[in-house]
Coordinates of N, CA and C and ligand atoms in Angstrom, one line a residue:
X1 N -1.5 -10.5 -12.7 CA -0.4 -11.4 -12.8 C -0.7 -12.7 -12.0
X2 N -0.4 -13.8 -12.6 CA -0.6 -15.1 -11.9 C 0.2 -15.2 -10.7
X3 N -0.3 -15.9 -9.7 CA 0.5 -16.1 -8.4 C 0.9 -14.9 -7.7
X4 N 0.3 -13.8 -8.0 CA 0.6 -12.5 -7.2 C -0.5 -12.4 -6.2
X5 N -0.1 -12.3 -4.9 CA -1.1 -12.2 -3.8 C -2.0 -11.0 -4.0
X6 N -1.4 -9.8 -4.3 CA -2.3 -8.6 -4.4 C -3.1 -8.6 -5.6
X7 N -2.7 -9.2 -6.7 CA -3.5 -9.3 -7.9 C -4.7 -10.2 -7.5
X8 N -4.5 -11.3 -6.8 CA -5.6 -12.2 -6.4 C -6.6 -11.4 -5.5
X9 N -6.1 -10.6 -4.5 CA -7.0 -9.9 -3.7 C -7.8 -8.9 -4.5
X10 N -7.1 -8.2 -5.4 CA -7.8 -7.2 -6.2 C -8.8 -7.8 -7.1
X11 N -8.6 -9.1 -7.5 CA -9.5 -9.8 -8.4 C -10.6 -10.6 -7.6
X12 N -10.5 -10.4 -6.3 CA -11.5 -11.1 -5.3 C -11.3 -12.6 -5.3
X13 N -10.1 -13.1 -5.7 CA -9.9 -14.5 -5.6 C -9.5 -14.8 -4.2
X14 N -9.0 -13.8 -3.4 CA -8.7 -14.0 -2.0 C -9.3 -12.8 -1.3
X15 N -9.7 -13.1 0.0 CA -10.4 -12.1 0.8 C -9.5 -11.1 1.4
X16 N -10.0 -9.9 1.5 CA -9.3 -8.8 2.3 C -10.4 -7.8 2.6
X17 N -10.0 -6.9 3.6 CA -10.9 -5.9 4.0 C -10.6 -4.6 3.2
X18 N -11.5 -4.3 2.3 CA -11.3 -3.1 1.5 C -11.8 -1.8 2.2
X19 N -11.0 -0.8 2.1 CA -11.3 0.5 2.7 C -11.8 1.4 1.6
X20 N -11.2 1.3 0.4 CA -11.4 2.2 -0.7 C -11.1 1.4 -2.0
X21 N -11.8 1.8 -3.0 CA -11.5 1.2 -4.4 C -12.0 2.1 -5.5
X22 N -11.2 2.3 -6.5 CA -11.7 2.9 -7.7 C -11.1 2.1 -8.9
X23 N -11.1 2.6 -10.1 CA -10.7 1.8 -11.2 C -9.2 1.6 -11.3
X24 N -8.4 2.4 -10.6 CA -7.0 2.4 -10.6 C -6.3 1.9 -9.4
X25 N -6.9 2.2 -8.2 CA -6.2 1.8 -7.0 C -7.2 1.3 -6.0
X26 N -6.7 0.6 -4.9 CA -7.5 0.1 -3.8 C -6.7 0.3 -2.6
X27 N -7.5 0.3 -1.5 CA -6.8 0.4 -0.1 C -7.4 -0.7 0.7
X28 N -6.6 -1.6 1.3 CA -7.0 -2.7 2.2 C -6.3 -2.5 3.5
X29 N -6.9 -3.3 4.5 CA -6.3 -3.3 5.8 C -5.1 -4.4 5.7
X30 N -4.0 -4.0 6.3 CA -2.9 -5.0 6.4 C -3.3 -6.1 7.3
X31 N -3.0 -7.3 6.9 CA -3.4 -8.5 7.7 C -2.6 -8.6 9.0
X32 N -1.4 -8.1 9.1 CA -0.6 -8.1 10.3 C -0.2 -6.7 10.6
X33 N -1.2 -6.0 11.2 CA -1.0 -4.5 11.4 C 0.2 -4.3 12.4
X34 N 1.0 -3.3 12.1 CA 2.2 -2.9 12.9 C 1.9 -1.7 13.7
X35 N 0.6 -1.2 13.6 CA 0.2 0.0 14.4 C -1.3 0.0 14.3
X36 N -2.0 0.8 15.2 CA -3.4 0.8 15.2 C -4.1 1.1 13.8
X37 N -3.5 1.9 13.0 CA -3.9 2.0 11.6 C -2.7 1.5 10.8
X38 N -3.0 0.5 10.0 CA -2.0 0.0 9.0 C -2.7 -0.5 7.8
X39 N -2.7 0.4 6.8 CA -3.4 0.1 5.5 C -2.4 0.1 4.4
X40 N -2.8 -0.5 3.3 CA -2.0 -0.7 2.1 C -2.8 -0.1 0.9
X41 N -2.1 0.9 0.2 CA -2.7 1.5 -1.0 C -2.0 0.8 -2.2
X42 N -2.8 0.1 -3.0 CA -2.3 -0.8 -4.0 C -2.8 -0.4 -5.4
X43 N -1.9 -0.3 -6.4 CA -2.4 0.0 -7.7 C -3.0 -1.3 -8.3
X44 N -4.0 -1.2 -9.2 CA -4.5 -2.4 -9.8 C -3.6 -2.9 -10.9
X45 N -2.8 -2.0 -11.4 CA -1.7 -2.5 -12.4 C -0.6 -3.2 -11.6
X46 N -0.3 -4.4 -12.1 CA 0.8 -5.2 -11.5 C 2.1 -4.6 -11.8
X47 N 2.8 -4.0 -10.8 CA 4.2 -3.5 -10.9 C 5.0 -4.1 -9.8
X48 N 6.0 -4.8 -10.1 CA 6.7 -5.7 -9.1 C 7.4 -4.8 -8.0
X49 N 8.2 -3.9 -8.4 CA 8.9 -3.0 -7.4 C 8.9 -1.6 -7.9
X50 N 9.3 -0.7 -7.0 CA 9.4 0.7 -7.3 C 10.3 0.9 -8.5
X51 N 11.3 0.0 -8.6 CA 12.3 0.1 -9.7 C 11.7 -0.2 -11.0
X52 N 10.5 -0.8 -11.0 CA 9.9 -1.2 -12.3 C 8.9 -0.1 -12.8
X53 N 8.8 1.0 -12.1 CA 8.0 2.1 -12.5 C 8.5 2.7 -13.7
X54 N 7.7 3.2 -14.6 CA 8.1 4.0 -15.7 C 7.4 5.4 -15.6
X55 N 7.9 6.3 -16.5 CA 7.3 7.6 -16.4 C 5.8 7.6 -16.7
X56 N 5.3 6.6 -17.4 CA 3.9 6.4 -17.6 C 3.1 6.2 -16.3
X57 N 3.8 5.9 -15.3 CA 3.2 5.6 -14.0 C 3.2 6.8 -13.0
X58 N 3.7 7.9 -13.5 CA 3.9 9.1 -12.6 C 2.5 9.5 -12.0
X59 N 1.5 9.6 -12.8 CA 0.2 10.0 -12.3 C -0.4 9.0 -11.3
X60 N -0.2 7.7 -11.6 CA -0.7 6.7 -10.8 C -0.1 6.8 -9.4
X61 N 1.2 7.0 -9.3 CA 1.9 7.1 -8.0 C 1.4 8.3 -7.3
X62 N 1.2 9.4 -8.0 CA 0.7 10.6 -7.4 C -0.7 10.4 -6.8
X63 N -1.5 9.7 -7.5 CA -2.9 9.4 -7.0 C -2.8 8.5 -5.8
X64 N -1.9 7.6 -5.7 CA -1.7 6.7 -4.5 C -1.4 7.6 -3.3
X65 N -0.4 8.5 -3.5 CA 0.0 9.3 -2.4 C -1.1 10.3 -1.9
X66 N -1.8 10.9 -2.9 CA -2.9 11.8 -2.5 C -4.0 11.0 -1.8
X67 N -4.4 9.8 -2.3 CA -5.4 9.0 -1.6 C -5.0 8.6 -0.2
X68 N -3.7 8.3 -0.1 CA -3.2 7.9 1.3 C -3.4 9.1 2.2
X69 N -3.2 10.3 1.8 CA -3.4 11.4 2.7 C -4.8 11.6 3.0
X70 N -5.7 11.4 2.0 CA -7.1 11.6 2.3 C -7.6 10.5 3.3
X71 N -7.1 9.3 3.1 CA -7.6 8.2 4.0 C -7.0 8.5 5.4
X72 N -5.8 9.0 5.5 CA -5.2 9.3 6.8 C -6.1 10.3 7.5
X73 N -6.6 11.3 6.8 CA -7.5 12.3 7.4 C -8.8 11.6 7.8
X74 N -9.3 10.7 7.0 CA -10.6 10.0 7.3 C -10.4 9.2 8.6
X75 N -9.3 8.7 8.8 CA -9.0 7.8 9.9 C -8.6 8.7 11.1
X76 N -8.6 10.0 11.0 CA -8.3 10.9 12.1 C -6.9 10.8 12.6
X77 N -6.0 10.5 11.7 CA -4.6 10.5 12.1 C -3.8 11.5 11.3
X78 N -4.5 12.3 10.5 CA -3.8 13.3 9.6 C -3.0 14.3 10.5
X79 N -3.6 14.9 11.5 CA -3.0 15.9 12.2 C -1.9 15.4 13.2
X80 N -2.3 14.2 13.8 CA -1.3 13.6 14.8 C -0.1 13.1 14.1
X81 N -0.3 12.6 12.9 CA 0.9 12.1 12.1 C 0.8 10.7 11.7
X82 N 1.5 10.4 10.6 CA 1.4 9.0 10.0 C 2.6 8.9 9.1
X83 N 2.9 7.7 8.7 CA 4.0 7.4 7.8 C 3.6 6.7 6.5
X84 N 4.1 7.1 5.4 CA 3.9 6.4 4.1 C 5.2 5.7 3.7
X85 N 5.1 4.4 3.4 CA 6.4 3.6 3.2 C 6.2 2.7 1.9
X86 N 7.2 2.8 1.1 CA 7.3 1.8 0.0 C 8.5 0.9 0.4
X87 N 8.4 -0.3 0.6 CA 9.6 -1.2 0.8 C 10.0 -1.7 -0.6
X88 N 11.3 -1.6 -0.9 CA 11.8 -2.1 -2.2 C 12.9 -3.1 -2.0
X89 N 12.6 -4.3 -2.4 CA 13.5 -5.4 -2.4 C 13.9 -5.9 -1.0
X90 N 14.8 -6.8 -1.0 CA 15.1 -7.6 0.2 C 15.5 -6.9 1.4
X91 N 16.5 -6.0 1.3 CA 17.0 -5.3 2.5 C 15.9 -4.4 3.2
X92 N 15.0 -4.0 2.4 CA 13.9 -3.2 3.0 C 12.7 -4.0 3.5
X93 N 12.8 -5.3 3.2 CA 11.8 -6.2 3.8 C 10.6 -6.4 2.9
X94 N 10.8 -6.1 1.6 CA 9.6 -6.3 0.6 C 9.3 -7.8 0.6
X95 N 8.1 -8.2 0.8 CA 7.7 -9.6 0.7 C 6.6 -9.8 -0.4
X96 N 5.9 -8.8 -0.7 CA 4.9 -9.0 -1.8 C 5.4 -8.1 -3.0
X97 N 5.6 -8.8 -4.1 CA 6.2 -8.1 -5.3 C 5.2 -7.6 -6.2
X98 N 4.3 -6.7 -5.6 CA 3.3 -5.9 -6.3 C 3.3 -4.7 -5.5
X99 N 3.8 -3.5 -6.0 CA 4.0 -2.4 -5.2 C 2.8 -2.0 -4.4
X100 N 3.1 -1.5 -3.2 CA 2.0 -1.1 -2.2 C 2.6 0.0 -1.3
X101 N 1.8 0.9 -1.0 CA 2.2 2.0 -0.1 C 1.6 1.8 1.3
X102 N 2.5 1.5 2.2 CA 2.0 1.3 3.6 C 1.6 2.7 4.2
X103 N 0.4 2.7 4.8 CA 0.0 3.9 5.6 C -0.1 3.4 7.0
X104 N 0.8 4.0 7.8 CA 0.9 3.5 9.2 C 0.8 4.7 10.2
X105 N 0.0 4.5 11.2 CA -0.2 5.6 12.2 C -1.1 5.1 13.3
X106 N -1.4 6.1 14.2 CA -2.3 5.8 15.3 C -1.4 5.6 16.6
X107 N -0.1 5.7 16.4 CA 0.8 5.6 17.6 C 2.0 6.4 17.3
X108 N 2.8 6.7 18.3 CA 4.1 7.4 18.0 C 5.0 6.4 17.3
X109 N 5.6 6.9 16.2 CA 6.4 6.0 15.4 C 7.9 6.3 15.7
X110 N 8.7 5.3 15.8 CA 10.2 5.6 16.0 C 10.9 6.0 14.7
X111 N 11.9 6.8 14.9 CA 12.8 7.1 13.8 C 14.2 7.1 14.3
X112 N 15.2 6.6 13.7 CA 15.1 5.9 12.4 C 14.4 4.6 12.5
X113 N 13.8 4.1 11.4 CA 13.1 2.8 11.5 C 14.1 1.7 11.7
X114 N 13.7 0.5 12.2 CA 14.6 -0.6 12.4 C 15.1 -1.2 11.2
Ligands
AMP1 P1 6.0 -5.7 2.3 O1 6.7 -6.4 3.3 O2 6.4 -4.2 2.2 O3 6.1 -6.4 0.9 O4 4.5 -5.6 2.8 C1 3.6 -6.7 2.5 C2 2.5 -6.4 3.5 O5 1.4 -7.2 3.1 C3 2.8 -6.9 4.9 O6 2.7 -5.8 5.8 C4 1.8 -8.0 5.2 O7 1.4 -8.0 6.5 C5 0.7 -7.7 4.2 N1 -0.1 -8.8 3.8 C6 0.4 -10.1 3.5 N2 -0.7 -10.9 3.2 C7 -1.8 -10.1 3.3 C8 -3.2 -10.4 3.0 N3 -3.6 -11.5 2.6 N4 -4.0 -9.3 3.3 C9 -3.6 -8.1 3.7 N5 -2.3 -7.8 3.9 C10 -1.4 -8.8 3.7
ZN2 ZN1 0.2 -8.3 -8.8

């Protein structure tokens, strides 16, 4: 999708630090980390928000969550704990309208979130 930050990163038009990539998803480091580990799992398919998902995307979302867990283990935060977050629309603070799963950990996280 034109003018989409994450499409540009996935197309290598913009730089990012890639942690993982396959034909359907990628994982990059968040440029403004909110914790010692802050990664983004992003589908290559442009989907603006969680509300734009269809049942055809069920497997894709499942793969994103599974991969997030694997990467958490690789980063040695699996047992200590981590959080997976999809922000959806304004009140949740979504700023990039191409869905992405935040993987946040490496410190004690507060609950409820701010
Ligand atoms: P959200 O607010 O849920 O839409 O999350 C967007 C995330 O993308 C934020 O945590 C930003 O720090 C992150 N971000 C913005 N620009 C970049 C970039 N060029 N490379 C990596 N992460 C970015
Ligand atoms: Zn996009």
